[in-house]
């Protein structure tokens, strides 16, 4: 049976009569364009609209240029749900569902690089270009022991710094790196992944009943093929439905 929203769940998720959905505009896999009216389009806006439809309220998109800025507004009455990568640092303030989809994160290395595998990258003297506060940057910060992280403010500036400073590796989501590698003769993308970014739906920690509803909705959306439909509808390559929780 489809998960149902009680009046108390609606009150938690739509206290202003609409579902305000925080959207990370920098994830090009999850936001693939804008509508004629300027609203974001893509898998995450479609998920937000589906949740609003189940609640029986309109959706209002609250766009953020970066996921960290979205996360910073948790509990500040700016958004009711946030659609970003679920990370432990963010989960201190946000109650996340399990992932509804996931994206491989790996490394690009320059022509002639001696780095052949994911494990080779975490060595002394290796400098990794990375976009600051991306979900995979948070993972690297927790897990890299020997290499040095060189942070930039955006995907494009991370690539520019990787090239300009002749860094040893560029961390990123595989679909973006597939585009970047075409600009760099001889560069390679390493096989495998150092993590898979888990794209989830979050709400304020105080919304305990709403958080349970969102978790059940996400599992239903994966099981019924709704997430797969959104991925196909928006013609996204490199995004896969996350496994059941």
mmCIF file of C-alpha atoms in Angstrom:
data_model
loop_
_atom_site.group_PDB
_atom_site.id
_atom_site.type_symbol
_atom_site.label_atom_id
_atom_site.label_comp_id
_atom_site.label_asym_id
_atom_site.label_seq_id
_atom_site.Cartn_x
_atom_site.Cartn_y
_atom_site.Cartn_z
ATOM 1 C CA UNK A 1 0.000 0.000 0.000
ATOM 2 C CA UNK A 2 1.287 3.515 -0.766
ATOM 3 C CA UNK A 3 2.537 5.305 2.325
ATOM 4 C CA UNK A 4 -0.003 7.837 3.566
ATOM 5 C CA UNK A 5 0.583 11.267 5.089
ATOM 6 C CA UNK A 6 -1.288 12.056 8.296
ATOM 7 C CA UNK A 7 -2.303 15.596 9.212
ATOM 8 C CA UNK A 8 0.587 15.816 11.672
ATOM 9 C CA UNK A 9 3.074 14.797 8.936
ATOM 10 C CA UNK A 10 1.633 17.458 6.629
ATOM 11 C CA UNK A 11 1.945 19.996 9.454
ATOM 12 C CA UNK A 12 5.631 19.106 9.932
ATOM 13 C CA UNK A 13 6.534 19.123 6.229
ATOM 14 C CA UNK A 14 4.318 21.947 5.006
ATOM 15 C CA UNK A 15 3.939 24.367 7.930
ATOM 16 C CA UNK A 16 3.392 27.249 5.500
ATOM 17 C CA UNK A 17 0.866 25.411 3.321
ATOM 18 C CA UNK A 18 3.397 24.261 0.736
ATOM 19 C CA UNK A 19 6.389 21.936 0.609
ATOM 20 C CA UNK A 20 9.528 24.064 0.360
ATOM 21 C CA UNK A 21 12.113 21.832 -1.294
ATOM 22 C CA UNK A 22 15.774 22.795 -1.059
ATOM 23 C CA UNK A 23 17.457 21.892 -4.358
ATOM 24 C CA UNK A 24 21.220 21.683 -4.981
ATOM 25 C CA UNK A 25 21.612 23.395 -8.359
ATOM 26 C CA UNK A 26 25.271 22.356 -8.770
ATOM 27 C CA UNK A 27 24.515 18.641 -9.225
ATOM 28 C CA UNK A 28 24.137 18.423 -13.001
ATOM 29 C CA UNK A 29 22.855 14.836 -12.801
ATOM 30 C CA UNK A 30 19.971 15.691 -10.509
ATOM 31 C CA UNK A 31 19.114 19.122 -11.921
ATOM 32 C CA UNK A 32 19.223 19.032 -15.704
ATOM 33 C CA UNK A 33 17.559 22.324 -16.610
ATOM 34 C CA UNK A 34 14.825 24.805 -15.812
ATOM 35 C CA UNK A 35 11.193 25.055 -16.827
ATOM 36 C CA UNK A 36 9.807 27.992 -18.830
ATOM 37 C CA UNK A 37 8.819 29.570 -15.506
ATOM 38 C CA UNK A 38 12.353 29.188 -14.117
ATOM 39 C CA UNK A 39 11.786 26.252 -11.761
ATOM 40 C CA UNK A 40 14.542 23.619 -11.598
ATOM 41 C CA UNK A 41 13.964 20.443 -13.619
ATOM 42 C CA UNK A 42 15.466 17.024 -13.079
ATOM 43 C CA UNK A 43 15.355 13.944 -10.887
ATOM 44 C CA UNK A 44 15.530 15.730 -7.519
ATOM 45 C CA UNK A 45 12.854 18.355 -8.386
ATOM 46 C CA UNK A 46 10.661 15.500 -9.657
ATOM 47 C CA UNK A 47 11.135 13.617 -6.378
ATOM 48 C CA UNK A 48 10.211 16.750 -4.429
ATOM 49 C CA UNK A 49 7.068 17.255 -6.519
ATOM 50 C CA UNK A 50 6.071 13.604 -5.988
ATOM 51 C CA UNK A 51 6.419 14.041 -2.211
ATOM 52 C CA UNK A 52 4.344 17.238 -2.347
ATOM 53 C CA UNK A 53 1.675 15.435 -4.380
ATOM 54 C CA UNK A 54 1.490 12.704 -1.720
ATOM 55 C CA UNK A 55 1.134 15.360 0.974
ATOM 56 C CA UNK A 56 -1.575 17.075 -1.064
ATOM 57 C CA UNK A 57 0.197 20.460 -1.115
ATOM 58 C CA UNK A 58 1.971 22.503 -3.810
ATOM 59 C CA UNK A 59 5.762 22.414 -4.078
ATOM 60 C CA UNK A 60 7.949 25.502 -3.889
ATOM 61 C CA UNK A 61 11.568 25.035 -4.964
ATOM 62 C CA UNK A 62 14.287 26.755 -2.937
ATOM 63 C CA UNK A 63 17.442 26.636 -5.090
ATOM 64 C CA UNK A 64 20.964 26.697 -3.647
ATOM 65 C CA UNK A 65 24.137 27.079 -5.721
ATOM 66 C CA UNK A 66 26.013 24.517 -3.587
ATOM 67 C CA UNK A 67 25.002 21.596 -1.333
ATOM 68 C CA UNK A 68 26.894 22.968 1.660
ATOM 69 C CA UNK A 69 24.826 26.151 1.559
ATOM 70 C CA UNK A 70 21.631 24.080 1.520
ATOM 71 C CA UNK A 71 22.842 22.038 4.492
ATOM 72 C CA UNK A 72 23.767 25.204 6.407
ATOM 73 C CA UNK A 73 20.093 26.255 6.432
ATOM 74 C CA UNK A 74 18.873 23.104 8.205
ATOM 75 C CA UNK A 75 16.461 24.058 10.988
ATOM 76 C CA UNK A 76 16.314 27.728 9.934
ATOM 77 C CA UNK A 77 12.783 27.585 8.436
ATOM 78 C CA UNK A 78 14.156 28.130 4.911
ATOM 79 C CA UNK A 79 13.284 24.699 3.493
ATOM 80 C CA UNK A 80 11.118 21.784 4.650
ATOM 81 C CA UNK A 81 12.949 19.048 2.770
ATOM 82 C CA UNK A 82 16.456 19.149 1.318
ATOM 83 C CA UNK A 83 17.623 16.917 -1.533
ATOM 84 C CA UNK A 84 21.396 16.473 -1.229
ATOM 85 C CA UNK A 85 24.026 13.813 -0.603
ATOM 86 C CA UNK A 86 23.619 12.156 2.786
ATOM 87 C CA UNK A 87 26.853 12.601 4.728
ATOM 88 C CA UNK A 88 27.602 12.101 8.452
ATOM 89 C CA UNK A 89 28.634 15.750 8.869
ATOM 90 C CA UNK A 90 25.291 16.860 7.445
ATOM 91 C CA UNK A 91 23.360 14.217 9.381
ATOM 92 C CA UNK A 92 24.256 15.979 12.628
ATOM 93 C CA UNK A 93 21.528 18.522 11.771
ATOM 94 C CA UNK A 94 19.432 16.719 9.144
ATOM 95 C CA UNK A 95 17.346 13.521 9.389
ATOM 96 C CA UNK A 96 18.069 11.716 6.115
ATOM 97 C CA UNK A 97 16.237 8.930 4.324
ATOM 98 C CA UNK A 98 18.199 6.110 2.778
ATOM 99 C CA UNK A 99 19.496 7.033 -0.681
ATOM 100 C CA UNK A 100 17.073 7.094 -3.581
ATOM 101 C CA UNK A 101 19.900 7.153 -6.136
ATOM 102 C CA UNK A 102 23.685 7.075 -6.128
ATOM 103 C CA UNK A 103 26.599 8.339 -8.214
ATOM 104 C CA UNK A 104 30.107 6.846 -8.480
ATOM 105 C CA UNK A 105 32.950 9.098 -7.357
ATOM 106 C CA UNK A 106 36.444 8.365 -8.667
ATOM 107 C CA UNK A 107 39.654 10.063 -9.861
ATOM 108 C CA UNK A 108 41.009 11.473 -13.102
ATOM 109 C CA UNK A 109 44.799 11.431 -13.488
ATOM 110 C CA UNK A 110 46.944 13.265 -16.052
ATOM 111 C CA UNK A 111 48.830 11.797 -19.001
ATOM 112 C CA UNK A 112 51.808 9.688 -17.924
ATOM 113 C CA UNK A 113 50.587 9.356 -14.322
ATOM 114 C CA UNK A 114 52.038 6.426 -12.352
ATOM 115 C CA UNK A 115 48.748 6.179 -10.426
ATOM 116 C CA UNK A 116 46.950 3.086 -11.699
ATOM 117 C CA UNK A 117 44.321 2.326 -9.057
ATOM 118 C CA UNK A 118 42.142 4.039 -6.453
ATOM 119 C CA UNK A 119 44.460 2.772 -3.692
ATOM 120 C CA UNK A 120 47.486 4.376 -5.375
ATOM 121 C CA UNK A 121 46.074 7.866 -4.863
ATOM 122 C CA UNK A 122 46.268 8.039 -1.066
ATOM 123 C CA UNK A 123 50.058 8.332 -0.891
ATOM 124 C CA UNK A 124 52.398 11.045 0.424
ATOM 125 C CA UNK A 125 53.104 13.702 -2.197
ATOM 126 C CA UNK A 126 49.830 13.158 -4.081
ATOM 127 C CA UNK A 127 47.678 16.295 -4.356
ATOM 128 C CA UNK A 128 43.975 15.799 -5.080
ATOM 129 C CA UNK A 129 41.896 18.589 -6.619
ATOM 130 C CA UNK A 130 38.370 18.535 -5.202
ATOM 131 C CA UNK A 131 35.281 20.734 -5.043
ATOM 132 C CA UNK A 132 34.937 22.028 -1.479
ATOM 133 C CA UNK A 133 32.032 20.673 0.572
ATOM 134 C CA UNK A 134 30.798 18.314 -2.121
ATOM 135 C CA UNK A 135 29.609 15.024 -0.601
ATOM 136 C CA UNK A 136 32.696 13.247 -1.954
ATOM 137 C CA UNK A 137 34.943 15.974 -0.472
ATOM 138 C CA UNK A 138 33.422 15.251 2.947
ATOM 139 C CA UNK A 139 34.134 11.541 2.392
ATOM 140 C CA UNK A 140 37.740 12.253 1.363
ATOM 141 C CA UNK A 141 38.247 14.500 4.384
ATOM 142 C CA UNK A 142 37.298 11.598 6.668
ATOM 143 C CA UNK A 143 39.191 8.894 4.816
ATOM 144 C CA UNK A 144 42.318 10.262 3.103
ATOM 145 C CA UNK A 145 45.351 9.593 5.310
ATOM 146 C CA UNK A 146 48.427 10.540 3.266
ATOM 147 C CA UNK A 147 47.501 12.574 0.174
ATOM 148 C CA UNK A 148 46.706 16.299 0.308
ATOM 149 C CA UNK A 149 43.289 17.714 -0.616
ATOM 150 C CA UNK A 150 43.396 20.917 -2.678
ATOM 151 C CA UNK A 151 39.945 22.506 -2.527
ATOM 152 C CA UNK A 152 38.273 24.790 -5.051
ATOM 153 C CA UNK A 153 34.932 26.547 -4.977
ATOM 154 C CA UNK A 154 33.342 24.835 -7.991
ATOM 155 C CA UNK A 155 33.635 21.902 -10.392
ATOM 156 C CA UNK A 156 35.137 24.134 -13.071
ATOM 157 C CA UNK A 157 37.668 25.761 -10.768
ATOM 158 C CA UNK A 158 38.754 22.334 -9.445
ATOM 159 C CA UNK A 159 39.509 21.274 -13.025
ATOM 160 C CA UNK A 160 41.322 24.561 -13.700
ATOM 161 C CA UNK A 161 43.469 24.179 -10.576
ATOM 162 C CA UNK A 162 44.215 20.538 -11.413
ATOM 163 C CA UNK A 163 45.564 21.679 -14.790
ATOM 164 C CA UNK A 164 47.287 24.906 -13.720
ATOM 165 C CA UNK A 165 49.087 23.449 -10.695
ATOM 166 C CA UNK A 166 49.788 20.086 -12.359
ATOM 167 C CA UNK A 167 48.115 18.196 -9.513
ATOM 168 C CA UNK A 168 48.320 14.410 -9.368
ATOM 169 C CA UNK A 169 44.570 13.629 -9.276
ATOM 170 C CA UNK A 170 41.165 15.233 -9.750
ATOM 171 C CA UNK A 171 38.340 13.831 -7.619
ATOM 172 C CA UNK A 172 34.813 13.948 -8.976
ATOM 173 C CA UNK A 173 31.648 12.208 -10.020
ATOM 174 C CA UNK A 174 32.334 9.788 -12.854
ATOM 175 C CA UNK A 175 29.836 11.382 -15.303
ATOM 176 C CA UNK A 176 31.532 14.790 -14.953
ATOM 177 C CA UNK A 177 35.022 13.266 -15.220
ATOM 178 C CA UNK A 178 33.979 11.548 -18.460
ATOM 179 C CA UNK A 179 33.429 15.050 -19.858
ATOM 180 C CA UNK A 180 36.628 16.477 -18.349
ATOM 181 C CA UNK A 181 38.889 13.700 -19.664
ATOM 182 C CA UNK A 182 38.035 14.615 -23.271
ATOM 183 C CA UNK A 183 39.717 18.007 -22.732
ATOM 184 C CA UNK A 184 42.989 16.500 -21.501
ATOM 185 C CA UNK A 185 44.971 14.427 -24.031
ATOM 186 C CA UNK A 186 46.337 11.257 -22.428
ATOM 187 C CA UNK A 187 44.438 11.679 -19.159
ATOM 188 C CA UNK A 188 42.706 8.637 -17.662
ATOM 189 C CA UNK A 189 39.825 7.922 -15.297
ATOM 190 C CA UNK A 190 40.704 5.270 -12.726
ATOM 191 C CA UNK A 191 38.571 2.127 -12.586
ATOM 192 C CA UNK A 192 36.263 1.594 -9.636
ATOM 193 C CA UNK A 193 35.134 4.159 -7.082
ATOM 194 C CA UNK A 194 36.361 5.571 -3.791
ATOM 195 C CA UNK A 195 32.755 6.122 -2.746
ATOM 196 C CA UNK A 196 29.243 6.365 -4.154
ATOM 197 C CA UNK A 197 27.511 9.618 -3.325
ATOM 198 C CA UNK A 198 24.184 8.747 -1.737
ATOM 199 C CA UNK A 199 21.494 11.184 -2.859
ATOM 200 C CA UNK A 200 18.785 11.342 -0.216
ATOM 201 C CA UNK A 201 15.925 13.418 1.139
ATOM 202 C CA UNK A 202 16.386 15.186 4.456
ATOM 203 C CA UNK A 203 14.292 17.169 6.895
ATOM 204 C CA UNK A 204 14.928 18.903 10.204
ATOM 205 C CA UNK A 205 15.858 16.564 13.070
ATOM 206 C CA UNK A 206 12.806 17.715 15.021
ATOM 207 C CA UNK A 207 10.448 16.305 12.362
ATOM 208 C CA UNK A 208 10.573 12.715 13.598
ATOM 209 C CA UNK A 209 7.197 11.597 12.228
ATOM 210 C CA UNK A 210 7.846 13.325 8.903
ATOM 211 C CA UNK A 211 11.297 11.731 8.667
ATOM 212 C CA UNK A 212 9.727 8.267 8.995
ATOM 213 C CA UNK A 213 7.200 9.155 6.279
ATOM 214 C CA UNK A 214 9.957 10.359 3.941
ATOM 215 C CA UNK A 215 11.979 7.183 4.523
ATOM 216 C CA UNK A 216 8.967 5.017 3.685
ATOM 217 C CA UNK A 217 8.172 7.138 0.610
ATOM 218 C CA UNK A 218 11.726 6.796 -0.733
ATOM 219 C CA UNK A 219 11.662 3.004 -0.331
ATOM 220 C CA UNK A 220 8.295 2.913 -2.116
ATOM 221 C CA UNK A 221 9.635 5.141 -4.931
ATOM 222 C CA UNK A 222 12.594 2.807 -5.483
ATOM 223 C CA UNK A 223 10.514 -0.371 -5.324
ATOM 224 C CA UNK A 224 7.744 0.826 -7.663
ATOM 225 C CA UNK A 225 10.119 2.120 -10.331
ATOM 226 C CA UNK A 226 9.295 5.792 -9.759
ATOM 227 C CA UNK A 227 12.948 6.782 -9.290
ATOM 228 C CA UNK A 228 13.933 4.779 -12.382
ATOM 229 C CA UNK A 229 11.175 6.564 -14.314
ATOM 230 C CA UNK A 230 12.534 9.973 -13.310
ATOM 231 C CA UNK A 231 16.077 8.985 -14.351
ATOM 232 C CA UNK A 232 14.782 7.827 -17.733
ATOM 233 C CA UNK A 233 12.462 10.818 -18.151
ATOM 234 C CA UNK A 234 15.304 13.291 -17.652
ATOM 235 C CA UNK A 235 17.732 11.202 -19.791
ATOM 236 C CA UNK A 236 20.428 11.080 -17.110
ATOM 237 C CA UNK A 237 23.522 8.924 -17.640
ATOM 238 C CA UNK A 238 25.655 7.895 -14.662
ATOM 239 C CA UNK A 239 22.871 7.894 -12.079
ATOM 240 C CA UNK A 240 21.527 4.618 -10.716
ATOM 241 C CA UNK A 241 18.651 3.694 -8.403
ATOM 242 C CA UNK A 242 20.013 3.003 -4.937
ATOM 243 C CA UNK A 243 19.473 -0.480 -3.490
ATOM 244 C CA UNK A 244 16.709 -1.037 -0.927
ATOM 245 C CA UNK A 245 17.523 0.127 2.575
#
